[in-house]
Amino acid sequence: MSQFRRYTPVVDQLRRWLNHFLMLLVVVFALDAVVVAFFRGFRLEIAGHVVRSATIEFPIVGFFIALMLLFLVQGKWKESGLLLASLCLSAVLGEVMLHVIDHPWSKPVLKTWLEPAELLGFRLPSNFEGRGIVDEYIKTNSQGLRDVEHEGKKEGGTFRILGLGDSFTFGWGIKLEESFLKQLEKRLIQEMGRPVETINAGVPGYGLNQYYLYLKHIGIKYQPDVVVLSYFADDLPNALEEEIKPHEGFLDRLQYKGGALHHSRFYNFITSAAAVIRVRNHATQVDHMRNMEIRRAEWGRIDHPLITNEGGEGPRRIALLEEYLTRIKGIAEDAHARLVVMFIPDISHLYHPEYQNINRVLRQLTSTHEIPFVDMTPIFESSQELSTYYLFPKDAHTNAKGHEAMASALTELICEGASSPVSCRTAGHAGATRASTTSKMTIPN
């Protein structure tokens, strides 16, 4: 008994220290959550080490665990039970409410975007509805495109445009109706006075090889009048393949965040809210979004000889790029369609001519082969603020205004060459894109 009494003060002291420590953790996690939620998190450099906090999940979970342990250490069993019960009740009520209001954030969130596919290597899933990586609502049609349904045979009098591209064409980070293809559709309906239909075949991660194969085997069946190829700096592969094997990285098919929990509306809502905060704080978490010098250095570590003038592989890569362009143009012309090429620059290459060699190469090749071309670089460089046309600092993709600028450039490119009875009402208007256009085009009847 005396031995127990001897240890009692030590146990009490430990309990007091633990009580103070848990109270400190509760305060720290609460402050961290506030800073992350309302002030884009924080980033500190201490003795060469970087300490940062930009996601909400860790401080929130840490707060509730620390608070629960604090109640238990203080012997507040009733309070800890009430806390646990209130969390469970909130989850149940939230689940019921979200089933009623059908909030977009309550849709499943994809952990992996894509699924393996024959011929193209990978593709978007068919008939999917959910949230994307940034904050965009994703809905795909039965053909696995982020678009409405399209019949293979177009209606008489309809002017149809097929868009080939990667995540920029797909509409990464924006609504479908904000994408340049859908804005182009609206503009041309007004300009041409006839039905216009755009088909969005953009898939994140696609490059020239997929554009070529998709147009050759699938896209041309849509009977397009114009094929818009949106070229990004890293779209050129190392070779030309007539078939790409299914991508091993997507063999598990679609994966949702939370596994079986993705069936819960409440879980999806919480996950979506956390994702929105994480993307908004992207610059705090990822250095190459905070500092464009770091992003340009990242490009420099990758072998892209056409982006700069460096690299002994330049002539071979130029010949490969020319081979792709001539083949794609040939497929389009055999189907009585016209190819248009639009170059979309990486955000870090703006205002840096030394990283714009690919622009000059594309301009020369499209001029040689009489392919209408527009370079968005000078248009995006017209603003000194990166956030004018890009999702910066959240993401390096173009925002809705950037897509509006691309739609405007393509409208002008198409309307400048209109010579048929259905010519654009404002054909020939001057604009910033004229200097970047290498050839004009004639709109089919």
PDB file of C-alpha atoms in Angstrom, residues 222-401:
ATOM      1  CA  TYR A 222     -18.021  11.562 -86.787  1.00  0.00           C
ATOM      2  CA  GLN A 223     -17.759  13.215 -90.230  1.00  0.00           C
ATOM      3  CA  PRO A 224     -16.089  16.422 -88.996  1.00  0.00           C
ATOM      4  CA  ASP A 225     -15.777  19.486 -91.223  1.00  0.00           C
ATOM      5  CA  VAL A 226     -12.856  20.771 -89.154  1.00  0.00           C
ATOM      6  CA  VAL A 227     -10.393  18.927 -86.930  1.00  0.00           C
ATOM      7  CA  VAL A 228      -8.846  21.133 -84.228  1.00  0.00           C
ATOM      8  CA  LEU A 229      -5.571  19.710 -82.899  1.00  0.00           C
ATOM      9  CA  SER A 230      -4.527  21.423 -79.674  1.00  0.00           C
ATOM     10  CA  TYR A 231      -0.793  20.954 -79.244  1.00  0.00           C
ATOM     11  CA  PHE A 232       0.939  21.209 -75.858  1.00  0.00           C
ATOM     12  CA  ALA A 233       4.704  21.351 -75.351  1.00  0.00           C
ATOM     13  CA  ASP A 234       5.161  17.682 -74.387  1.00  0.00           C
ATOM     14  CA  ASP A 235       2.783  16.111 -76.935  1.00  0.00           C
ATOM     15  CA  LEU A 236       5.477  14.673 -79.225  1.00  0.00           C
ATOM     16  CA  PRO A 237       6.349  11.016 -78.424  1.00  0.00           C
ATOM     17  CA  ASN A 238       9.628   9.274 -79.264  1.00  0.00           C
ATOM     18  CA  ALA A 239       8.207   7.310 -82.200  1.00  0.00           C
ATOM     19  CA  LEU A 240       5.079   6.726 -84.259  1.00  0.00           C
ATOM     20  CA  GLU A 241       3.130   3.597 -83.359  1.00  0.00           C
ATOM     21  CA  GLU A 242       0.144   2.176 -85.179  1.00  0.00           C
ATOM     22  CA  GLU A 243      -1.148   0.637 -81.948  1.00  0.00           C
ATOM     23  CA  ILE A 244      -0.455   1.420 -78.292  1.00  0.00           C
ATOM     24  CA  LYS A 245      -0.663  -1.414 -75.790  1.00  0.00           C
ATOM     25  CA  PRO A 246      -3.051  -1.028 -72.820  1.00  0.00           C
ATOM     26  CA  HIS A 247      -1.334   1.053 -70.158  1.00  0.00           C
ATOM     27  CA  GLU A 248      -0.186  -1.156 -67.264  1.00  0.00           C
ATOM     28  CA  GLY A 249      -0.623   1.661 -64.778  1.00  0.00           C
ATOM     29  CA  PHE A 250      -4.406   1.547 -65.249  1.00  0.00           C
ATOM     30  CA  LEU A 251      -4.913  -2.224 -65.259  1.00  0.00           C
ATOM     31  CA  ASP A 252      -6.879  -2.008 -62.000  1.00  0.00           C
ATOM     32  CA  ARG A 253      -9.473   0.032 -63.865  1.00  0.00           C
ATOM     33  CA  LEU A 254     -11.181   2.867 -62.029  1.00  0.00           C
ATOM     34  CA  GLN A 255     -10.266   3.489 -58.416  1.00  0.00           C
ATOM     35  CA  TYR A 256     -12.343   5.713 -56.181  1.00  0.00           C
ATOM     36  CA  LYS A 257     -11.093   7.543 -53.132  1.00  0.00           C
ATOM     37  CA  GLY A 258     -12.114   5.664 -50.006  1.00  0.00           C
ATOM     38  CA  GLY A 259     -12.721   2.334 -51.731  1.00  0.00           C
ATOM     39  CA  ALA A 260     -16.177   1.072 -50.720  1.00  0.00           C
ATOM     40  CA  LEU A 261     -16.776   4.342 -48.840  1.00  0.00           C
ATOM     41  CA  HIS A 262     -17.267   6.115 -52.188  1.00  0.00           C
ATOM     42  CA  HIS A 263     -20.880   4.900 -52.045  1.00  0.00           C
ATOM     43  CA  SER A 264     -21.414   7.297 -49.114  1.00  0.00           C
ATOM     44  CA  ARG A 265     -22.567  10.775 -50.136  1.00  0.00           C
ATOM     45  CA  PHE A 266     -21.302  12.252 -46.876  1.00  0.00           C
ATOM     46  CA  TYR A 267     -17.824  10.756 -47.318  1.00  0.00           C
ATOM     47  CA  ASN A 268     -17.653  12.063 -50.887  1.00  0.00           C
ATOM     48  CA  PHE A 269     -18.704  15.535 -49.729  1.00  0.00           C
ATOM     49  CA  ILE A 270     -16.016  15.663 -47.022  1.00  0.00           C
ATOM     50  CA  THR A 271     -13.411  14.327 -49.470  1.00  0.00           C
ATOM     51  CA  SER A 272     -14.440  16.885 -52.094  1.00  0.00           C
ATOM     52  CA  ALA A 273     -14.281  19.771 -49.631  1.00  0.00           C
ATOM     53  CA  ALA A 274     -10.805  18.672 -48.563  1.00  0.00           C
ATOM     54  CA  ALA A 275      -9.759  18.395 -52.226  1.00  0.00           C
ATOM     55  CA  VAL A 276     -10.968  21.933 -52.962  1.00  0.00           C
ATOM     56  CA  ILE A 277      -8.845  23.284 -50.113  1.00  0.00           C
ATOM     57  CA  ARG A 278      -5.852  21.188 -51.164  1.00  0.00           C
ATOM     58  CA  VAL A 279      -6.000  22.459 -54.753  1.00  0.00           C
ATOM     59  CA  ARG A 280      -6.464  26.065 -53.640  1.00  0.00           C
ATOM     60  CA  ASN A 281      -3.317  25.692 -51.497  1.00  0.00           C
ATOM     61  CA  HIS A 282      -1.382  23.996 -54.295  1.00  0.00           C
ATOM     62  CA  ALA A 283       1.278  26.708 -54.459  1.00  0.00           C
ATOM     63  CA  THR A 284       2.070  26.231 -50.759  1.00  0.00           C
ATOM     64  CA  GLN A 285       2.387  22.479 -51.162  1.00  0.00           C
ATOM     65  CA  VAL A 286       4.117  22.260 -54.559  1.00  0.00           C
ATOM     66  CA  ASP A 287       7.192  24.381 -55.225  1.00  0.00           C
ATOM     67  CA  HIS A 288       6.876  24.434 -59.021  1.00  0.00           C
ATOM     68  CA  MET A 289       3.488  26.157 -58.708  1.00  0.00           C
ATOM     69  CA  ARG A 290       4.870  28.698 -56.264  1.00  0.00           C
ATOM     70  CA  ASN A 291       7.947  29.520 -58.332  1.00  0.00           C
ATOM     71  CA  MET A 292       8.005  29.503 -62.151  1.00  0.00           C
ATOM     72  CA  GLU A 293      11.813  29.345 -62.142  1.00  0.00           C
ATOM     73  CA  ILE A 294      11.547  25.966 -60.443  1.00  0.00           C
ATOM     74  CA  ARG A 295       8.965  24.854 -63.009  1.00  0.00           C
ATOM     75  CA  ARG A 296      11.212  25.862 -65.908  1.00  0.00           C
ATOM     76  CA  ALA A 297      14.068  23.972 -64.269  1.00  0.00           C
ATOM     77  CA  GLU A 298      11.816  20.892 -64.113  1.00  0.00           C
ATOM     78  CA  TRP A 299      11.245  21.165 -67.863  1.00  0.00           C
ATOM     79  CA  GLY A 300      15.001  21.422 -68.313  1.00  0.00           C
ATOM     80  CA  ARG A 301      15.497  18.036 -66.645  1.00  0.00           C
ATOM     81  CA  ILE A 302      13.330  16.367 -69.283  1.00  0.00           C
ATOM     82  CA  ASP A 303      14.608  15.692 -72.778  1.00  0.00           C
ATOM     83  CA  HIS A 304      12.486  18.080 -74.831  1.00  0.00           C
ATOM     84  CA  PRO A 305      14.896  19.282 -77.537  1.00  0.00           C
ATOM     85  CA  LEU A 306      12.139  21.044 -79.453  1.00  0.00           C
ATOM     86  CA  ILE A 307      11.178  23.280 -76.547  1.00  0.00           C
ATOM     87  CA  THR A 308      14.619  24.875 -76.558  1.00  0.00           C
ATOM     88  CA  ASN A 309      17.277  24.920 -79.269  1.00  0.00           C
ATOM     89  CA  GLU A 310      19.425  22.453 -77.335  1.00  0.00           C
ATOM     90  CA  GLY A 311      19.722  18.732 -78.034  1.00  0.00           C
ATOM     91  CA  GLY A 312      21.207  16.671 -80.838  1.00  0.00           C
ATOM     92  CA  GLU A 313      17.861  14.920 -81.360  1.00  0.00           C
ATOM     93  CA  GLY A 314      16.305  18.083 -82.763  1.00  0.00           C
ATOM     94  CA  PRO A 315      16.318  17.213 -86.507  1.00  0.00           C
ATOM     95  CA  ARG A 316      14.931  13.715 -85.894  1.00  0.00           C
ATOM     96  CA  ARG A 317      12.187  15.032 -83.640  1.00  0.00           C
ATOM     97  CA  ILE A 318      11.256  17.732 -86.155  1.00  0.00           C
ATOM     98  CA  ALA A 319      10.981  15.070 -88.863  1.00  0.00           C
ATOM     99  CA  LEU A 320       8.792  12.963 -86.559  1.00  0.00           C
ATOM    100  CA  LEU A 321       6.550  15.943 -85.803  1.00  0.00           C
ATOM    101  CA  GLU A 322       6.241  16.651 -89.522  1.00  0.00           C
ATOM    102  CA  GLU A 323       5.328  13.007 -90.153  1.00  0.00           C
ATOM    103  CA  TYR A 324       2.515  13.200 -87.599  1.00  0.00           C
ATOM    104  CA  LEU A 325       1.158  16.469 -88.979  1.00  0.00           C
ATOM    105  CA  THR A 326       1.164  15.267 -92.589  1.00  0.00           C
ATOM    106  CA  ARG A 327      -0.522  11.983 -91.676  1.00  0.00           C
ATOM    107  CA  ILE A 328      -3.205  13.671 -89.590  1.00  0.00           C
ATOM    108  CA  LYS A 329      -3.771  16.260 -92.316  1.00  0.00           C
ATOM    109  CA  GLY A 330      -4.064  13.484 -94.906  1.00  0.00           C
ATOM    110  CA  ILE A 331      -6.676  11.601 -92.863  1.00  0.00           C
ATOM    111  CA  ALA A 332      -8.705  14.789 -92.439  1.00  0.00           C
ATOM    112  CA  GLU A 333      -8.527  15.776 -96.104  1.00  0.00           C
ATOM    113  CA  ASP A 334      -9.461  12.277 -97.288  1.00  0.00           C
ATOM    114  CA  ALA A 335     -12.682  12.773 -95.317  1.00  0.00           C
ATOM    115  CA  HIS A 336     -13.159  16.309 -96.759  1.00  0.00           C
ATOM    116  CA  ALA A 337     -12.264  17.937 -93.431  1.00  0.00           C
ATOM    117  CA  ARG A 338      -9.716  20.667 -92.699  1.00  0.00           C
ATOM    118  CA  LEU A 339      -7.018  20.387 -90.029  1.00  0.00           C
ATOM    119  CA  VAL A 340      -6.373  23.342 -87.730  1.00  0.00           C
ATOM    120  CA  VAL A 341      -3.519  23.406 -85.208  1.00  0.00           C
ATOM    121  CA  MET A 342      -3.515  25.519 -82.031  1.00  0.00           C
ATOM    122  CA  PHE A 343      -0.443  25.708 -79.780  1.00  0.00           C
ATOM    123  CA  ILE A 344      -1.035  26.052 -76.019  1.00  0.00           C
ATOM    124  CA  PRO A 345       2.075  27.135 -74.069  1.00  0.00           C
ATOM    125  CA  ASP A 346       3.069  25.941 -70.632  1.00  0.00           C
ATOM    126  CA  ILE A 347       2.596  28.662 -68.047  1.00  0.00           C
ATOM    127  CA  SER A 348       6.337  28.755 -67.233  1.00  0.00           C
ATOM    128  CA  HIS A 349       7.316  29.345 -70.879  1.00  0.00           C
ATOM    129  CA  LEU A 350       5.490  32.656 -71.146  1.00  0.00           C
ATOM    130  CA  TYR A 351       7.789  35.707 -71.449  1.00  0.00           C
ATOM    131  CA  HIS A 352      10.780  33.377 -72.037  1.00  0.00           C
ATOM    132  CA  PRO A 353      11.613  33.144 -75.776  1.00  0.00           C
ATOM    133  CA  GLU A 354      14.412  30.659 -75.049  1.00  0.00           C
ATOM    134  CA  TYR A 355      11.700  28.116 -74.207  1.00  0.00           C
ATOM    135  CA  GLN A 356       9.617  28.834 -77.306  1.00  0.00           C
ATOM    136  CA  ASN A 357      11.558  27.010 -80.008  1.00  0.00           C
ATOM    137  CA  ILE A 358       8.665  24.550 -80.389  1.00  0.00           C
ATOM    138  CA  ASN A 359       6.434  27.501 -81.315  1.00  0.00           C
ATOM    139  CA  ARG A 360       8.733  28.434 -84.182  1.00  0.00           C
ATOM    140  CA  VAL A 361       9.027  24.817 -85.350  1.00  0.00           C
ATOM    141  CA  LEU A 362       5.252  24.396 -85.433  1.00  0.00           C
ATOM    142  CA  ARG A 363       4.774  27.705 -87.226  1.00  0.00           C
ATOM    143  CA  GLN A 364       7.255  26.691 -89.909  1.00  0.00           C
ATOM    144  CA  LEU A 365       5.839  23.183 -90.407  1.00  0.00           C
ATOM    145  CA  THR A 366       2.222  24.330 -90.563  1.00  0.00           C
ATOM    146  CA  SER A 367       3.188  27.066 -93.019  1.00  0.00           C
ATOM    147  CA  THR A 368       5.044  24.582 -95.224  1.00  0.00           C
ATOM    148  CA  HIS A 369       2.088  22.186 -95.281  1.00  0.00           C
ATOM    149  CA  GLU A 370      -0.582  24.907 -95.469  1.00  0.00           C
ATOM    150  CA  ILE A 371      -2.215  24.043 -92.154  1.00  0.00           C
ATOM    151  CA  PRO A 372      -4.067  26.899 -90.422  1.00  0.00           C
ATOM    152  CA  PHE A 373      -2.210  27.604 -87.176  1.00  0.00           C
ATOM    153  CA  VAL A 374      -2.616  29.828 -84.171  1.00  0.00           C
ATOM    154  CA  ASP A 375      -0.075  30.259 -81.373  1.00  0.00           C
ATOM    155  CA  MET A 376      -1.703  31.266 -78.083  1.00  0.00           C
ATOM    156  CA  THR A 377       1.632  32.395 -76.597  1.00  0.00           C
ATOM    157  CA  PRO A 378       1.512  36.078 -77.660  1.00  0.00           C
ATOM    158  CA  ILE A 379      -2.139  36.266 -76.652  1.00  0.00           C
ATOM    159  CA  PHE A 380      -1.466  34.881 -73.174  1.00  0.00           C
ATOM    160  CA  GLU A 381       1.628  37.101 -72.888  1.00  0.00           C
ATOM    161  CA  SER A 382      -0.535  40.176 -73.439  1.00  0.00           C
ATOM    162  CA  SER A 383      -1.217  40.046 -69.686  1.00  0.00           C
ATOM    163  CA  GLN A 384       1.570  40.250 -67.135  1.00  0.00           C
ATOM    164  CA  GLU A 385      -0.537  38.360 -64.600  1.00  0.00           C
ATOM    165  CA  LEU A 386      -0.372  34.561 -64.890  1.00  0.00           C
ATOM    166  CA  SER A 387      -3.772  34.287 -63.224  1.00  0.00           C
ATOM    167  CA  THR A 388      -5.441  36.130 -66.129  1.00  0.00           C
ATOM    168  CA  TYR A 389      -5.507  33.081 -68.397  1.00  0.00           C
ATOM    169  CA  TYR A 390      -4.389  30.257 -66.095  1.00  0.00           C
ATOM    170  CA  LEU A 391      -5.730  28.667 -62.917  1.00  0.00           C
ATOM    171  CA  PHE A 392      -2.537  29.884 -61.213  1.00  0.00           C
ATOM    172  CA  PRO A 393      -1.690  29.516 -58.368  1.00  0.00           C
ATOM    173  CA  LYS A 394      -4.071  26.540 -58.002  1.00  0.00           C
ATOM    174  CA  ASP A 395      -3.009  24.783 -61.177  1.00  0.00           C
ATOM    175  CA  ALA A 396      -1.029  25.282 -64.403  1.00  0.00           C
ATOM    176  CA  HIS A 397      -3.966  24.698 -66.768  1.00  0.00           C
ATOM    177  CA  THR A 398      -5.910  27.466 -68.473  1.00  0.00           C
ATOM    178  CA  ASN A 399      -8.930  28.962 -66.705  1.00  0.00           C
ATOM    179  CA  ALA A 400     -12.293  29.901 -68.226  1.00  0.00           C
ATOM    180  CA  LYS A 401     -10.900  33.195 -69.556  1.00  0.00           C
TER     181      LYS A 401
END
